[in-house]
Amino acid sequence: MPFLQSLYRAFVETDASLAEINPLVVTGDGRLIALDAKMNFDDNALYRHKDLLELRDLDEEDPLEVQASNYKLNYIKLDGTVGCMVNGAGLAMATMDIIKLAGGAPANFLDVGGGASADQVKNAFKILTSDKAVRSVFINIFGGILRCDVLATGVVAAARELQMKLPVVVRMEGTNVEEGRQILRDSGLNFTIGENMKDGAEKAVRLAGGAR
């Protein structure tokens, strides 16, 4: 069918991640017509589609999400009070769930990636502290590619540079976790250690003002 073949070709040739036709109608003379459509595109392939990039309207996007995209951070603003900084999309989703389970509400989805650098951590803090609704920050990191001591050093440096006033709860597991926790304890800054995800989420919710 020519219509479906054209739809498939448009999907592939634009590196789309979604091509949704709704509604699709059949006219009285038997033609298929798309009355409306929505398409999402793979951000990693947009360098091949400068024509699509020119269609971006920043006025239609949340300013914090625009800022995060400039830092190569995966960020979506939500309406809660616990700011989240996590490495890995799956862990980020689980973190938001456990904050809800603890009686709070996440202020964002923020995935800094598996190999977050000190600059990414600093920029992530900038995003979180720019959201006036955030009352506490929950950093939930699995140290695999990113060692926990390296992360802790970056977190301490970023918090000092930005003069962080918000309470920060850090839950780390993985490579060099004890060294990372000690770096946080020795920093003299406003860090709280979460022993596990549940403990970290409960502390972050409490520091944000309790359950909603």
CSV table of C-alpha atoms in Angstrom, one decimal:
chain,number,residue,atom,x,y,z
A,1,MET,CA,0.0,0.0,0.0
A,2,PRO,CA,1.6,3.3,-1.1
A,3,PHE,CA,0.5,5.2,2.0
A,4,LEU,CA,2.2,2.8,4.4
A,5,GLN,CA,5.3,2.6,2.3
A,6,SER,CA,5.6,6.3,2.3
A,7,LEU,CA,5.1,6.4,6.0
A,8,TYR,CA,7.8,3.8,6.6
A,9,ARG,CA,10.2,5.7,4.2
A,10,ALA,CA,9.5,9.0,6.1
A,11,PHE,CA,10.2,7.2,9.4
A,12,VAL,CA,13.5,5.7,8.3
A,13,GLU,CA,14.8,8.6,6.3
A,14,THR,CA,14.3,11.1,9.1
A,15,ASP,CA,15.8,8.9,11.8
A,16,ALA,CA,12.4,9.1,13.6
A,17,SER,CA,11.7,7.3,16.9
A,18,LEU,CA,7.9,7.9,16.5
A,19,ALA,CA,5.6,8.5,13.5
A,20,GLU,CA,2.0,8.7,14.7
A,21,ILE,CA,-0.9,9.4,12.3
A,22,ASN,CA,-4.1,10.3,14.1
A,23,PRO,CA,-6.6,10.6,12.7
A,24,LEU,CA,-6.3,8.7,9.5
A,25,VAL,CA,-9.4,8.9,7.3
A,26,VAL,CA,-10.7,7.2,4.2
A,27,THR,CA,-12.3,9.6,1.8
A,28,GLY,CA,-15.5,8.8,-0.2
A,29,ASP,CA,-13.4,8.0,-3.3
A,30,GLY,CA,-11.2,5.6,-1.3
A,31,ARG,CA,-8.1,7.7,-0.7
A,32,LEU,CA,-6.2,7.5,2.7
A,33,ILE,CA,-5.5,11.0,4.1
A,34,ALA,CA,-3.5,11.8,7.3
A,35,LEU,CA,-5.4,14.7,8.9
A,36,ASP,CA,-2.9,15.1,11.7
A,37,ALA,CA,0.5,13.6,12.6
A,38,LYS,CA,3.2,13.7,15.3
A,39,MET,CA,6.8,12.7,14.8
A,40,ASN,CA,9.7,12.4,17.3
A,41,PHE,CA,13.3,12.2,16.1
A,42,ASP,CA,16.4,10.5,17.5
A,43,ASP,CA,18.5,13.4,19.1
A,44,ASN,CA,21.7,11.5,18.3
A,45,ALA,CA,20.9,11.6,14.6
A,46,LEU,CA,19.8,15.2,14.3
A,47,TYR,CA,23.2,16.3,13.0
A,48,ARG,CA,22.1,14.6,9.7
A,49,HIS,CA,18.9,16.7,9.5
A,50,LYS,CA,19.7,20.4,9.7
A,51,ASP,CA,16.4,21.1,8.1
A,52,LEU,CA,14.6,19.5,11.1
A,53,LEU,CA,16.8,21.4,13.6
A,54,GLU,CA,15.8,24.7,12.1
A,55,LEU,CA,12.1,23.9,12.9
A,56,ARG,CA,12.8,23.8,16.7
A,57,ASP,CA,10.9,26.5,18.6
A,58,LEU,CA,12.6,27.1,21.9
A,59,ASP,CA,9.6,29.1,23.1
A,60,GLU,CA,7.5,26.0,23.1
A,61,GLU,CA,10.0,24.2,25.5
A,62,ASP,CA,10.6,24.5,29.2
A,63,PRO,CA,13.6,26.8,29.7
A,64,LEU,CA,15.3,24.3,32.1
A,65,GLU,CA,14.9,21.5,29.6
A,66,VAL,CA,16.5,23.7,26.9
A,67,GLN,CA,19.4,24.5,29.3
A,68,ALA,CA,19.9,20.8,30.1
A,69,SER,CA,20.0,19.9,26.4
A,70,ASN,CA,22.8,22.4,25.9
A,71,TYR,CA,24.8,20.5,28.6
A,72,LYS,CA,24.0,17.1,27.0
A,73,LEU,CA,21.8,16.1,30.0
A,74,ASN,CA,18.6,14.1,29.7
A,75,TYR,CA,16.2,16.2,31.8
A,76,ILE,CA,12.5,16.5,32.1
A,77,LYS,CA,10.9,18.9,34.6
A,78,LEU,CA,8.2,17.6,36.8
A,79,ASP,CA,6.1,19.2,39.6
A,80,GLY,CA,7.6,17.7,42.8
A,81,THR,CA,10.1,19.0,45.4
A,82,VAL,CA,12.9,16.4,45.4
A,83,GLY,CA,15.5,17.0,42.7
A,84,CYS,CA,16.9,13.8,41.3
A,85,MET,CA,20.4,13.3,39.8
A,86,VAL,CA,20.9,9.7,38.6
A,87,ASN,CA,23.1,7.8,36.2
A,88,GLY,CA,21.1,5.6,33.9
A,89,ALA,CA,17.5,5.9,32.6
A,90,GLY,CA,16.3,2.8,34.2
A,91,LEU,CA,17.7,3.7,37.6
A,92,ALA,CA,16.2,7.2,37.2
A,93,MET,CA,12.8,5.8,36.6
A,94,ALA,CA,13.2,3.5,39.7
A,95,THR,CA,14.4,6.6,41.7
A,96,MET,CA,11.3,8.5,40.9
A,97,ASP,CA,9.1,5.6,41.9
A,98,ILE,CA,10.8,5.1,45.2
A,99,ILE,CA,10.5,8.9,46.0
A,100,LYS,CA,6.7,8.5,45.4
A,101,LEU,CA,6.7,5.4,47.6
A,102,ALA,CA,8.4,7.4,50.4
A,103,GLY,CA,5.5,9.9,50.2
A,104,GLY,CA,7.3,12.6,48.2
A,105,ALA,CA,7.3,13.7,44.6
A,106,PRO,CA,10.2,14.0,42.1
A,107,ALA,CA,10.9,17.4,40.7
A,108,ASN,CA,12.5,16.0,37.6
A,109,PHE,CA,13.9,13.2,35.6
A,110,LEU,CA,17.6,13.7,35.2
A,111,ASP,CA,20.0,11.1,33.8
A,112,VAL,CA,23.6,12.3,33.8
A,113,GLY,CA,24.8,9.1,31.9
A,114,GLY,CA,27.1,6.2,32.8
A,115,GLY,CA,30.3,8.2,32.6
A,116,ALA,CA,29.3,11.5,34.1
A,117,SER,CA,32.2,14.0,34.3
A,118,ALA,CA,32.8,16.7,36.9
A,119,ASP,CA,31.4,19.3,34.5
A,120,GLN,CA,28.2,17.3,33.9
A,121,VAL,CA,27.7,17.0,37.7
A,122,LYS,CA,28.2,20.7,38.1
A,123,ASN,CA,25.8,21.5,35.2
A,124,ALA,CA,23.3,19.1,36.7
A,125,PHE,CA,23.5,20.9,40.0
A,126,LYS,CA,22.9,24.2,38.1
A,127,ILE,CA,19.8,22.8,36.5
A,128,LEU,CA,18.4,21.5,39.8
A,129,THR,CA,19.1,24.7,41.8
A,130,SER,CA,17.5,26.8,39.1
A,131,ASP,CA,14.2,25.0,39.8
A,132,LYS,CA,12.7,27.1,42.7
A,133,ALA,CA,10.4,24.2,43.6
A,134,VAL,CA,13.3,21.9,44.6
A,135,ARG,CA,13.7,21.6,48.4
A,136,SER,CA,16.2,18.8,48.5
A,137,VAL,CA,18.4,16.8,46.0
A,138,PHE,CA,18.7,13.1,45.8
A,139,ILE,CA,21.8,11.8,44.0
A,140,ASN,CA,21.4,8.1,43.3
A,141,ILE,CA,24.5,6.6,41.5
A,142,PHE,CA,25.6,3.1,40.6
A,143,GLY,CA,29.4,3.2,40.3
A,144,GLY,CA,30.3,0.9,37.4
A,145,ILE,CA,31.9,2.9,34.6
A,146,LEU,CA,31.9,5.9,36.9
A,147,ARG,CA,33.8,5.2,40.1
A,148,CYS,CA,32.1,6.4,43.3
A,149,ASP,CA,35.2,8.2,44.6
A,150,VAL,CA,35.5,10.1,41.2
A,151,LEU,CA,31.8,11.0,41.5
A,152,ALA,CA,32.1,12.1,45.1
A,153,THR,CA,35.0,14.4,44.2
A,154,GLY,CA,33.0,16.0,41.4
A,155,VAL,CA,29.9,16.4,43.6
A,156,VAL,CA,32.0,18.1,46.4
A,157,ALA,CA,33.8,20.4,43.9
A,158,ALA,CA,30.5,21.4,42.2
A,159,ALA,CA,28.7,22.0,45.5
A,160,ARG,CA,31.5,24.2,46.7
A,161,GLU,CA,31.7,26.2,43.4
A,162,LEU,CA,28.0,26.7,43.3
A,163,GLN,CA,27.7,27.4,47.1
A,164,MET,CA,24.9,24.8,47.4
A,165,LYS,CA,22.5,25.6,50.2
A,166,LEU,CA,20.0,22.8,49.5
A,167,PRO,CA,20.3,19.6,51.5
A,168,VAL,CA,21.8,16.8,49.3
A,169,VAL,CA,21.3,13.1,50.0
A,170,VAL,CA,23.7,10.8,48.2
A,171,ARG,CA,23.2,7.1,47.7
A,172,MET,CA,26.1,5.3,46.0
A,173,GLU,CA,26.9,1.7,45.3
A,174,GLY,CA,29.6,0.1,43.3
A,175,THR,CA,33.3,0.6,42.7
A,176,ASN,CA,35.1,2.4,45.5
A,177,VAL,CA,31.9,3.2,47.3
A,178,GLU,CA,33.5,3.5,50.8
A,179,GLU,CA,36.1,5.9,49.5
A,180,GLY,CA,33.4,7.9,47.9
A,181,ARG,CA,31.3,8.1,51.1
A,182,GLN,CA,34.3,9.2,53.1
A,183,ILE,CA,35.0,12.0,50.6
A,184,LEU,CA,31.5,13.3,51.2
A,185,ARG,CA,31.8,13.0,55.0
A,186,ASP,CA,35.1,14.8,55.0
A,187,SER,CA,33.9,17.7,52.8
A,188,GLY,CA,32.2,19.6,55.6
A,189,LEU,CA,29.3,20.3,53.3
A,190,ASN,CA,25.6,19.6,53.7
A,191,PHE,CA,25.6,16.0,52.5
A,192,THR,CA,23.5,13.1,53.9
A,193,ILE,CA,24.5,9.5,53.1
A,194,GLY,CA,21.7,7.2,52.0
A,195,GLU,CA,22.6,3.6,53.0
A,196,ASN,CA,20.3,2.2,50.2
A,197,MET,CA,17.7,3.5,47.8
A,198,LYS,CA,14.9,3.3,50.2
A,199,ASP,CA,16.8,5.0,53.0
A,200,GLY,CA,18.1,7.7,50.6
A,201,ALA,CA,14.6,8.4,49.2
A,202,GLU,CA,13.1,8.7,52.7
A,203,LYS,CA,15.8,11.1,53.8
A,204,ALA,CA,15.4,13.2,50.7
A,205,VAL,CA,11.6,13.4,51.1
A,206,ARG,CA,12.0,14.3,54.8
A,207,LEU,CA,14.5,17.1,54.0
A,208,ALA,CA,12.2,18.4,51.3
A,209,GLY,CA,9.5,19.0,53.9
A,210,GLY,CA,8.0,15.6,54.2
A,211,ALA,CA,5.2,13.7,52.4
A,212,ARG,CA,2.8,15.7,50.2
